[in-house]
Coordinates of C-alpha atoms in Angstrom, one line a residue:
X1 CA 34.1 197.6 93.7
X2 CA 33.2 197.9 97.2
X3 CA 32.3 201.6 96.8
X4 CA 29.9 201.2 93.9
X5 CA 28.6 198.1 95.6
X6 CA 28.1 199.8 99.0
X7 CA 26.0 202.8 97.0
X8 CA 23.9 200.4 95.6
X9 CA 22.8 199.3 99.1
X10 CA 22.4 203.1 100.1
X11 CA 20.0 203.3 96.9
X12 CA 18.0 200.7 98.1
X13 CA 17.7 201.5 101.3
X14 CA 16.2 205.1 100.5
X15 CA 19.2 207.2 100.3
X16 CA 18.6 207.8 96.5
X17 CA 15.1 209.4 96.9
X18 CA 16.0 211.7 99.6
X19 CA 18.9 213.3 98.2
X20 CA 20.4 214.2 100.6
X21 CA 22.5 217.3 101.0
X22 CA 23.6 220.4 103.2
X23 CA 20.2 221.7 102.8
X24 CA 17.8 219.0 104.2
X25 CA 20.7 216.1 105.9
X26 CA 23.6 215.0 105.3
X27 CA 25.6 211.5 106.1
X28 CA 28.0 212.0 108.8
X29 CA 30.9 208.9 110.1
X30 CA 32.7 208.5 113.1
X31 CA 35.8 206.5 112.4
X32 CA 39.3 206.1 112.5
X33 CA 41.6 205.7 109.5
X34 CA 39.8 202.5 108.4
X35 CA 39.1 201.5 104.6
X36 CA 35.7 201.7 105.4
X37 CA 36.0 205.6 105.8
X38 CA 38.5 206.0 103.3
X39 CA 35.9 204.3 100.7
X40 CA 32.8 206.4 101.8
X41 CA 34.9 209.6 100.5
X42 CA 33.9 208.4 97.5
X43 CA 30.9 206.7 97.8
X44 CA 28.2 209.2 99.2
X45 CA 29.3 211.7 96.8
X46 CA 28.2 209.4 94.5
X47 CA 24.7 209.1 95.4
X48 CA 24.5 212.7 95.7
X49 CA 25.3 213.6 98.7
X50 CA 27.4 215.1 101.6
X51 CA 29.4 213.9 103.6
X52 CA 31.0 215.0 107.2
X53 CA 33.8 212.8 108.5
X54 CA 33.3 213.8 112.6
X55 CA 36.3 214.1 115.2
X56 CA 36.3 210.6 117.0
X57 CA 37.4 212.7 119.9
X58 CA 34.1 214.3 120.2
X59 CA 32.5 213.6 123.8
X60 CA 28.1 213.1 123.5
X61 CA 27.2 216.8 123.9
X62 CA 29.4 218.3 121.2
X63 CA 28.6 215.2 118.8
X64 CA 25.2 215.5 119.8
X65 CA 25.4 219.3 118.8
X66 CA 27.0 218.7 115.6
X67 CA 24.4 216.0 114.1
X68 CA 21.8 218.6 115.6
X69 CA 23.5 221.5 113.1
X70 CA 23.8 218.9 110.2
X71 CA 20.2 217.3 110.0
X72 CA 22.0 214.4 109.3
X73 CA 19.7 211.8 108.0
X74 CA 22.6 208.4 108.1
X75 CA 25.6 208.1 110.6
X76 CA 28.1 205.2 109.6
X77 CA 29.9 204.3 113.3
X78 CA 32.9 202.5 114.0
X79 CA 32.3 199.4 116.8
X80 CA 34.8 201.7 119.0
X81 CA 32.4 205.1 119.1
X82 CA 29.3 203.0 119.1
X83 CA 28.7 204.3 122.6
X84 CA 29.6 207.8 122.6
X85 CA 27.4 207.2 119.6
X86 CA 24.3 206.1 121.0
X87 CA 24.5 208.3 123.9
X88 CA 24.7 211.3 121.7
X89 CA 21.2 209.8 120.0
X90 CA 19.6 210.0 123.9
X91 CA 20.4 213.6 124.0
X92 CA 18.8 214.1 120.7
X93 CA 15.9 212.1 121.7
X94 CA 15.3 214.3 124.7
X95 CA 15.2 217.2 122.9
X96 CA 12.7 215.9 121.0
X97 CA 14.9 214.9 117.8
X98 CA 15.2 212.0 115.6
X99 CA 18.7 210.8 115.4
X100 CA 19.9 209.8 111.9
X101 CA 20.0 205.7 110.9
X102 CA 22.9 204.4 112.1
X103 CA 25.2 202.3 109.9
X104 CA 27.7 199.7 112.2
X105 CA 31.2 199.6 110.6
X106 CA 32.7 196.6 112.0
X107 CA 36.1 194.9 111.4
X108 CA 36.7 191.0 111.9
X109 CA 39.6 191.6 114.7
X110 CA 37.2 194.1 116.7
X111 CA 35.5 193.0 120.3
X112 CA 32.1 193.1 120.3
X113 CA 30.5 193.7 123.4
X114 CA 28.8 196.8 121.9
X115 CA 26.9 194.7 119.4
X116 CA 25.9 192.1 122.3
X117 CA 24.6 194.9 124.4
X118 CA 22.7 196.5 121.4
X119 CA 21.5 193.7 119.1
X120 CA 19.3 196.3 117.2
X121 CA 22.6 197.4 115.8
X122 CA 22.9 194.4 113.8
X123 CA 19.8 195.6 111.7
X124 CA 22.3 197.2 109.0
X125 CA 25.6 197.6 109.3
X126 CA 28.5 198.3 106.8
X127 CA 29.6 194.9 105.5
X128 CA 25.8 193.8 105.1
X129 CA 25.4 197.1 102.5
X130 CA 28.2 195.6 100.4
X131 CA 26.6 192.5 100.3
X132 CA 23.4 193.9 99.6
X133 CA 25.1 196.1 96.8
X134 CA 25.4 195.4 92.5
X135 CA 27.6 197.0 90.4
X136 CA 26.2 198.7 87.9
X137 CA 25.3 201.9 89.8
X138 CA 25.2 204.8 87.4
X139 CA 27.1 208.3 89.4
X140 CA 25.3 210.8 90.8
X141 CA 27.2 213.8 89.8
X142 CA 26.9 217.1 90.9
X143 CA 24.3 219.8 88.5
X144 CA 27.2 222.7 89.6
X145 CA 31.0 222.1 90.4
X146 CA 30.4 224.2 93.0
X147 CA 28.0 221.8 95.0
X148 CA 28.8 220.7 98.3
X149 CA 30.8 217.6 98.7
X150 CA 31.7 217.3 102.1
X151 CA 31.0 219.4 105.5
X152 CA 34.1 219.0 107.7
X153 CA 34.3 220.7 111.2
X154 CA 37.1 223.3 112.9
X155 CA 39.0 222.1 115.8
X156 CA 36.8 224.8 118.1
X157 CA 40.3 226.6 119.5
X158 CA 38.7 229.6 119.6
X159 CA 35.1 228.7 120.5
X160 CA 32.5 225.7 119.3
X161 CA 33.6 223.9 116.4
X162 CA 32.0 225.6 113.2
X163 CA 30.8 223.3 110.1
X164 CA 32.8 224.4 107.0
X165 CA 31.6 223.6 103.4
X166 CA 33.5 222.3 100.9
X167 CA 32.6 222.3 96.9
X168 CA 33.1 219.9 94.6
X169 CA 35.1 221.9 92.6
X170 CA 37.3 223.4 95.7
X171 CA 38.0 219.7 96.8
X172 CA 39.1 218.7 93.0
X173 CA 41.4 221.8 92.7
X174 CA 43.0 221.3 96.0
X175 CA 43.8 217.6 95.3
X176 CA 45.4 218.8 92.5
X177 CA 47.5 221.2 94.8
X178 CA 48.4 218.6 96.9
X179 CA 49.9 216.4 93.9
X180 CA 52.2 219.4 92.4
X181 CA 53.1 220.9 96.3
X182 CA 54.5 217.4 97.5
X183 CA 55.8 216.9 94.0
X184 CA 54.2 213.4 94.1
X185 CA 54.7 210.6 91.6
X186 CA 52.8 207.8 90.1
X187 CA 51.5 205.3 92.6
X188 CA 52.7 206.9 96.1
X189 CA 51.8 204.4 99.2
X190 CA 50.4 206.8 101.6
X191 CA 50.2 205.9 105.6
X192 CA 47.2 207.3 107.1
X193 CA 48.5 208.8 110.2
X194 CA 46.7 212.2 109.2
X195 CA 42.7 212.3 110.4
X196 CA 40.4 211.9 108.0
X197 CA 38.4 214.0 109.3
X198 CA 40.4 216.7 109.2
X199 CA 39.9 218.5 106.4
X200 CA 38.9 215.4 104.7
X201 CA 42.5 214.4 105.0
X202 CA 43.9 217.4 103.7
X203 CA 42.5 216.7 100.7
X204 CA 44.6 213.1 99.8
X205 CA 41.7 211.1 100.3
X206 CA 41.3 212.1 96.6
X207 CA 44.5 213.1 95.3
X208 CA 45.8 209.4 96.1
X209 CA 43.0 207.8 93.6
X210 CA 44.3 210.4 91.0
X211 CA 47.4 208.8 91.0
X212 CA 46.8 205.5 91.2
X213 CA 48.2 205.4 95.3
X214 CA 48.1 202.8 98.2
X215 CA 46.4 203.7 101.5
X216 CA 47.5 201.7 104.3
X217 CA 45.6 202.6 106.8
X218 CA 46.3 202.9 110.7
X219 CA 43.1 202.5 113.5
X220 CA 45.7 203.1 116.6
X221 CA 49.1 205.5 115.5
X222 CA 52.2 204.6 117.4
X223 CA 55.9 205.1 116.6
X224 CA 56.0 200.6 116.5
X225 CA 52.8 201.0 114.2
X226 CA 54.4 203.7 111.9
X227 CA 57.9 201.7 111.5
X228 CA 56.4 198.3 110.4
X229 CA 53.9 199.9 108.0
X230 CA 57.0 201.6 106.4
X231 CA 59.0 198.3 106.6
X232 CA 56.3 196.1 105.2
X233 CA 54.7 198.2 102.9
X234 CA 57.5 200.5 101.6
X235 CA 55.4 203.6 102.6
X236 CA 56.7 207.2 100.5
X237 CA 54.4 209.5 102.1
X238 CA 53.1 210.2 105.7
X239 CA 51.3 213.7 107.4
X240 CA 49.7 214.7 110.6
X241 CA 50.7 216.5 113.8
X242 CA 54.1 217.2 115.2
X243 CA 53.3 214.4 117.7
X244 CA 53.9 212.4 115.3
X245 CA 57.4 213.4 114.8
X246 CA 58.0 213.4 118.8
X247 CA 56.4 209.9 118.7
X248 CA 59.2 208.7 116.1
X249 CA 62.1 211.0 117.3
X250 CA 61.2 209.5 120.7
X251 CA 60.7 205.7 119.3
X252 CA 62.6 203.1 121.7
X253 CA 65.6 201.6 119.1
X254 CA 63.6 198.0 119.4
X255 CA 60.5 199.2 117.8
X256 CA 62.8 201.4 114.7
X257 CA 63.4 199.8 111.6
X258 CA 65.9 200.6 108.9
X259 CA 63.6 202.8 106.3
X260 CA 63.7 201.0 102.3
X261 CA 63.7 204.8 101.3
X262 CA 63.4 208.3 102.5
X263 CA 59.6 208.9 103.3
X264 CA 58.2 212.4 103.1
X265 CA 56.4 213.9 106.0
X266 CA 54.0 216.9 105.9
X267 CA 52.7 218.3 109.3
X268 CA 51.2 221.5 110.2
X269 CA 50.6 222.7 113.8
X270 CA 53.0 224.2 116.1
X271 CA 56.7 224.0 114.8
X272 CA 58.5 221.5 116.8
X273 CA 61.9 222.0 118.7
X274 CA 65.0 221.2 116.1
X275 CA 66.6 218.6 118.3
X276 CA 63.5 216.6 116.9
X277 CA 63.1 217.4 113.5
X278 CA 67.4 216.9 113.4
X279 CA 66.4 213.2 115.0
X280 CA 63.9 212.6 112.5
X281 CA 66.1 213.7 109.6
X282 CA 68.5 211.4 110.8
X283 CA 66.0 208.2 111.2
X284 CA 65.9 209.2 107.3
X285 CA 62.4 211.4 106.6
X286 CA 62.4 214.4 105.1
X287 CA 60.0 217.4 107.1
X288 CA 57.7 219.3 104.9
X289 CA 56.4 222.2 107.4
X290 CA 52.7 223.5 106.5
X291 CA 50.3 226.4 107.5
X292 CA 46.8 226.2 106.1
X293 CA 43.5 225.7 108.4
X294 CA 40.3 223.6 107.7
X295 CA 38.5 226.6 105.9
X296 CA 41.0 226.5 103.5
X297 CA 40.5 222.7 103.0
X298 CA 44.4 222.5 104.5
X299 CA 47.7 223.1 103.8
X300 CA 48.1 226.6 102.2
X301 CA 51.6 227.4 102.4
X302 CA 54.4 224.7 102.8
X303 CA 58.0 224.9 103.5
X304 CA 59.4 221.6 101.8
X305 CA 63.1 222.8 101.7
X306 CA 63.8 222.6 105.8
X307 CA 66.8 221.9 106.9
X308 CA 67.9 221.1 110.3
X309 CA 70.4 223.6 110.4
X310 CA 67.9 226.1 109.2
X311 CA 66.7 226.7 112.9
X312 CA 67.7 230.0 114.8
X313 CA 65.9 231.7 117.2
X314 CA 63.9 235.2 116.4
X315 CA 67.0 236.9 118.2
X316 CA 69.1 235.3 115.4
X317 CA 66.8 235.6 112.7
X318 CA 65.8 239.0 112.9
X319 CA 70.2 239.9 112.5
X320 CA 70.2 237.4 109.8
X321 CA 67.2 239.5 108.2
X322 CA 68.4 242.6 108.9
X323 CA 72.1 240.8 106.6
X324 CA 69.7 240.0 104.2
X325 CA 68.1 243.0 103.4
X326 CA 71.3 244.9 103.1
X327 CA 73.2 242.8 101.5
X328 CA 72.2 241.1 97.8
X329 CA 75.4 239.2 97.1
X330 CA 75.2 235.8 98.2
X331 CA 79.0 235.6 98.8
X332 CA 78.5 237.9 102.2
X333 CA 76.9 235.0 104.0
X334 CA 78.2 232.0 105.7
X335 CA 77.1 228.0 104.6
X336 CA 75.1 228.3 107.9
X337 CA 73.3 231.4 106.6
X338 CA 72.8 230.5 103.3
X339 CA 71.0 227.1 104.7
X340 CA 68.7 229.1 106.9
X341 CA 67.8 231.8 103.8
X342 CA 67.1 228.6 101.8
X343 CA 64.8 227.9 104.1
X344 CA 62.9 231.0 104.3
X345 CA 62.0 229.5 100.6
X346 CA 58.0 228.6 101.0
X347 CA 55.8 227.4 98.4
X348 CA 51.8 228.8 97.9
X349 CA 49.5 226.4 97.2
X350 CA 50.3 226.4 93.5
X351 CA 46.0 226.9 93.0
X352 CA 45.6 229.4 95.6
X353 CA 45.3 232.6 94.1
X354 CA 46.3 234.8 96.9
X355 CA 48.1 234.8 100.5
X356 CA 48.9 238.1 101.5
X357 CA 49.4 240.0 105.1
X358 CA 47.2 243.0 105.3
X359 CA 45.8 245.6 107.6
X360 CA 42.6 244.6 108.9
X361 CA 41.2 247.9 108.7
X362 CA 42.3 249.3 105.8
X363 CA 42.5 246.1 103.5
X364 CA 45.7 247.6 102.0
X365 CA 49.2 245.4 102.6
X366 CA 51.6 246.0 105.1
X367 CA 55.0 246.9 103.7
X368 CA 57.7 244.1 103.2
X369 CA 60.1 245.4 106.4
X370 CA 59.6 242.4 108.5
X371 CA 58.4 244.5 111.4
X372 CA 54.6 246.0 110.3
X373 CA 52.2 243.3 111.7
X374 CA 48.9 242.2 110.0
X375 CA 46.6 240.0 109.5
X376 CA 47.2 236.5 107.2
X377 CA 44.4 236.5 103.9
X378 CA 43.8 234.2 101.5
X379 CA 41.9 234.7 98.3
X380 CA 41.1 231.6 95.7
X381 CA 39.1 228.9 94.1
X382 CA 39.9 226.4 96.7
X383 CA 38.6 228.1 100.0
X384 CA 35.2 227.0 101.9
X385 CA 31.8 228.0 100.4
X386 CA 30.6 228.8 103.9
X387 CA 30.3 228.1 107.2
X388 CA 27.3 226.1 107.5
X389 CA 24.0 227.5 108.7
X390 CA 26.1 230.6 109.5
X391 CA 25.6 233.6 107.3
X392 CA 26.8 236.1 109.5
X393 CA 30.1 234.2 110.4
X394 CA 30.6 233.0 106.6
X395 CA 30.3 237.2 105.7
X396 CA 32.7 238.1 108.6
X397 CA 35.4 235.4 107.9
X398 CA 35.3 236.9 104.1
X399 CA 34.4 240.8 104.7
X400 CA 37.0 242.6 102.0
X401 CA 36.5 239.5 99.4
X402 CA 39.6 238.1 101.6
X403 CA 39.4 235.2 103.9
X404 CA 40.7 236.8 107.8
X405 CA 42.7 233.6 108.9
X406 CA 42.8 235.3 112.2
X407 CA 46.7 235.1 112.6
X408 CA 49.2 237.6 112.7
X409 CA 52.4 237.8 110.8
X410 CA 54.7 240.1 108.8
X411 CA 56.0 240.6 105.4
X412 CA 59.8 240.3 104.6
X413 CA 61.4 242.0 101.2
X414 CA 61.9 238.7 100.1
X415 CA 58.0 237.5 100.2
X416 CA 58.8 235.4 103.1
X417 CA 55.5 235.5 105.2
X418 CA 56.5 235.0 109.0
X419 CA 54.0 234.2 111.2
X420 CA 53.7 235.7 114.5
X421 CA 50.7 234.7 116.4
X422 CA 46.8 234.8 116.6
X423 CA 45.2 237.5 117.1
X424 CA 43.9 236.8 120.6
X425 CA 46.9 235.6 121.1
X426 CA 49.4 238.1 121.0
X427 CA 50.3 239.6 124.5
X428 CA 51.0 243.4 124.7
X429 CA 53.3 244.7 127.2
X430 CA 54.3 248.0 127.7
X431 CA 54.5 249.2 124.3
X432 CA 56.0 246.0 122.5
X433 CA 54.2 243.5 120.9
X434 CA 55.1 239.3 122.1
X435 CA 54.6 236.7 119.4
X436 CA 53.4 233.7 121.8
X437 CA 54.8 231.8 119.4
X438 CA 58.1 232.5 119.2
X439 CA 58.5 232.3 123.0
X440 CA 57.0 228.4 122.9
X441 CA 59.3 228.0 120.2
X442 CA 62.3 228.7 122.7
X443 CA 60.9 226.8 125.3
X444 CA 60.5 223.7 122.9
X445 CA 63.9 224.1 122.0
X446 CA 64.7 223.5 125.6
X447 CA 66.4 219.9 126.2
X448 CA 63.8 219.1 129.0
X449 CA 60.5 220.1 127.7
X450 CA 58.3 218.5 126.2
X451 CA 55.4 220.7 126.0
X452 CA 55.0 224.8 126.2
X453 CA 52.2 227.6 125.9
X454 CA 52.8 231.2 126.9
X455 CA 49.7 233.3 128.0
X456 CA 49.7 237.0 129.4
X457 CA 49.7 237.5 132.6
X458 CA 47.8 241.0 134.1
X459 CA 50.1 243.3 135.5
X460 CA 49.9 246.5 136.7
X461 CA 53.0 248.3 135.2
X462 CA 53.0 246.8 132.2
X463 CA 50.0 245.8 130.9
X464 CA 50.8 242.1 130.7
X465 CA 53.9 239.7 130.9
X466 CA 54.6 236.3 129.2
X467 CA 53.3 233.5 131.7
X468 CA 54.9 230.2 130.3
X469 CA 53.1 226.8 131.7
X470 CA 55.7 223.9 130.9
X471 CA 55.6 220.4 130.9
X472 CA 58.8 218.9 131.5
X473 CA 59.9 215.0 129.7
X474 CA 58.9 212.4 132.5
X475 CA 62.3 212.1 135.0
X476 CA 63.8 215.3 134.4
X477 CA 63.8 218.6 136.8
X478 CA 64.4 222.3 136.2
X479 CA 63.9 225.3 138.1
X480 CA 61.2 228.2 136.7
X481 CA 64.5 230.7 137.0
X482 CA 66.5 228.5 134.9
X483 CA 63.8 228.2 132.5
X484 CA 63.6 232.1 132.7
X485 CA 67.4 232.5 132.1
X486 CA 67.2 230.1 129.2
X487 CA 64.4 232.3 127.5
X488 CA 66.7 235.4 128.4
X489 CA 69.7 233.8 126.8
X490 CA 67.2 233.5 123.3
X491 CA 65.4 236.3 123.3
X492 CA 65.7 240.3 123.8
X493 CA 64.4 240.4 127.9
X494 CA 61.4 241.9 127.3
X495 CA 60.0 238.8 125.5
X496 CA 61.1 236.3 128.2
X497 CA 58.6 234.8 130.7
X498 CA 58.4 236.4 134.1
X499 CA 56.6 233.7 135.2
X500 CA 56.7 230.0 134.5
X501 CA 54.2 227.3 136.0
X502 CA 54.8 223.9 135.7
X503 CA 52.0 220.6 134.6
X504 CA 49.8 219.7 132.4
X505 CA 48.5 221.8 129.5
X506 CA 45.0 221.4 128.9
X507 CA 43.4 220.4 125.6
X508 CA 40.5 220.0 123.2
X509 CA 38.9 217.4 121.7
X510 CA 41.8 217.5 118.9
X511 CA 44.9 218.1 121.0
X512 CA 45.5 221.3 120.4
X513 CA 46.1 223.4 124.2
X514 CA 42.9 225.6 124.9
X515 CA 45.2 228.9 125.8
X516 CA 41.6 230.7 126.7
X517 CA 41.7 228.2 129.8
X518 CA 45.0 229.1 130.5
X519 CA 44.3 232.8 130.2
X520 CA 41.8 232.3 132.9
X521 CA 44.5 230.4 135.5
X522 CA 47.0 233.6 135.0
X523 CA 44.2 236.2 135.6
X524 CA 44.2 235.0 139.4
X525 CA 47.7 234.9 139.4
X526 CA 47.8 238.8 140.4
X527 CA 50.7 240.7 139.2
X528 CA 54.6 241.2 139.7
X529 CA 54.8 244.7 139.4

């Protein structure tokens, strides 16, 4: 009700007659996980027109940037981002452009010192479009399934945060993917601890209306905040982060609660260190690890069979893969082994037509021996249309009629597709090629740390070296040669750090660690050799 209500007050306030889409404006929101922005996922399309849930971490300039990019006509802000809002608007101003209309979205238990301090906000805000609202709106709908629905931005890891496109028809397919992938049910409650924003959700924002599903949604996410919600409202399904699993792993034993059933938690993001996902297993969730990126509108690949013994380091796994490809009787392994092959089980996106590892130059596949490295593709109905207002990066990102995720990774005999880093990432030395990532995985595993990168470092023999920057858990104490040894002790010695600094990792505006800074600190390091 509050949807076709709330379009109705859009109509009559112009929105109708302008039409607004990718090509001349669209309506961008700055919110948390609120109904409000859950709502407008549905409403604007139904006017006709896009819309682009922003990062609320965004400081002025890059929000500023990103309503420059996307002409958009109508903002709806949250009370909380009403000044990063309005200070993005000066920016615009003096670069002689209009901002877009802004729409308040205020809630009842919310201070309101921003509305004091700008009274003209109280011209239209969200709750004042409901009331203004009727409900017999008659849809919009798209002319083409393959019209833009919604415009949501990358993370900007690797440079400025680029505007991807999404269709109508790629959104509705990939809602469908996330139904059969997480295998779930009739009437799922779903706690909104995954951004909105991101990726419009992963997609749930409609999938849970296709099933009838409960969004509880959560403005602040805490371990305290994500216990009670289960408690009171018998929450199934949860996604996000891996912070989210350190924040429950983590949770004091006064602000756990007994769970009414085992809840199901997607994330996607680095892979965290087992003695957390074993902690989490045992609170009673069930881990469901994913790789996918925003221009694939999310999750693409998704282990949901993980097990906690199902962890071994790349030392171990490569002699467990080397026992699996010469042996094809399951009666040669262990219960240990057999648990970590099970693993090794992933599901596709069950509408994605392709995910394959290929040679960048060639565009044919590497072979399945686990060792010849290549770059991740993806092929299928439910990728981006485009980058917005890029041309040249939408025909690069898709040169060979495959999408170039960017990300290294192998092929094993068994279709197992293990990642080994990003491109940029990947640190030569000598002759041998580091994954990045398996060495922060080893560090993570590490009792005492709570956070790890790995850059290279120059050196003059070698080329480069693994640098490792470590944030230890507040109150503990390790030395950089224990750390060292610990690596060692995982890992064949040419993939262990030579150097480890310890502090703070820095990060963007969506918590992921900006390694191109940290690059830049081990150039002036100098070398070992």
């Amino acid at each position: 009700m509050n949807i076709h209500k709330g379009m109705i007050g859009l109509r009559d306030n112009g929105m109708q007659e302008t039409h607004v889409s990718v090509s001349n404006g669209g309506v961008a929101a700055l919110a948390p996980n609120i109904p409000a922005l859950y709502e407008l996922h549905f409403g604007i399309p139904m006017v006709g027109a896009v819309l682009s849930p922003l990062n609320t971490r965004l400081d002025k300039a890059m929000l500023a940037l990103i309503l420059k990019q996307l002409e958009a006509k109508i903002i709806f802000v949250d009370n909380q981002f009403v000044s990063v809002a309005l200070e993005a608007f000066q920016l615009l101003s003096q670069s002689n452009i209009n901002p877009p209309g802004l729409i308040l979205i205020f809630e009842s238990n919310q201070a309101t010192s921003s509305i004091e301090k700008e009274p003209q906000l109280r011209n239209l805000d969200y709750k004042g479009l409901l009331e203004m609202g009727q409900v017999d709106f008659q849809i919009i709908r798209p002319e083409d399934e393959c019209d833009p629905i919604s415009v949501c931005y990358t993370s900007g890891s690797t440079g400025k945060p680029k505007g991807v496109v999404y269709s109508h028809r790629a959104a509705y397919l990939n809602s469908l993917a996330a139904i059969f992938s997480d295998e779930m049910r009739r009437m799922p409650v779903f706690l909104w601890t995954v951004d909105m924003f991101r990726c419009n959700g992963w997609c749930f924002t409609w999938a849970l209306a296709a099933l009838g599903g409960t969004s509880i949604c959560l403005r602040d996410v805490s371990a305290k905040a994500i216990f009670d919600a289960i408690s009171l409202h018998k929450v199934t399904h949860l996604c996000g982060k891996p912070t989210i699993l350190n924040q429950i792993a983590d949770a004091p034993v006064t602000d756990q609660q007994p769970l009414p059933c085992r809840v199901e938690i997607k994330i996607s993001g680095a892979w965290p260190p087992p003695h957390v996902l074993n902690k989490v297993e045992e609170l009673g969730f069930n881990v469901n690890y994913a790789y996918g990126m925003t221009e694939a509108l999310g999750p693409v690949i998704s282990s949901r069979l993980w097990k906690p013994e199902a962890n071994c380091s790349p030392l171990e796994e490569h002699t467990l893969l080397e026992k699996t490809q010469q042996n094809s009787v399951p009666e040669v392994f262990g219960s240990e082994e057999l648990t970590k092959i099970k693993y090794r089980e992933r599901i596709q996106n069950l509408l994605m037509e392709g995910v394959d590892v290929k040679d960048p130059d060639t565009m044919t596949s590497v072979p399945p021996d686990g060792k010849t490295i290549g770059e991740v593709m993806f092929r299928g109905n439910i990728m981006m249309s485009g980058y917005i207002k890029n041309k040249e990066g939408t025909e690069k990102a898709f040169n060979g009629g495959w999408y170039r995720t960017g990300d290294l990774g192998v092929r094993h005999s068994d279709g197992y597709i293990q990642m080994k880093d990003r491109a940029v990432d990947m640190i030569i030395s000598g002759e041998e090629s580091i994954s990045t990532l398996e060495v922060e995985a080893v560090l993570l595993s590490h009792p005492l740390v709570m956070e790890a990168a790995v850059v290279g470092k120059p050196d003059d023999l070698l080329g480069e070296t693994p640098c490792a920057i470590v944030k230890l858990k507040e109150g503990f104490g390790v030395t950089s040669e224990e750390i060292i040894k610990f690596c060692a002790d995982h890992l064949p010695h040419y993939m262990a750090p030579r150097t480890v600094v310890f502090g703070d990792l820095p990060v963007n505006s969506t918590g992921k660690i900006q390694k191109h800074v940290l690059r830049k600190r081990a150039n002036t390091m100098g070398s070992l050799s």
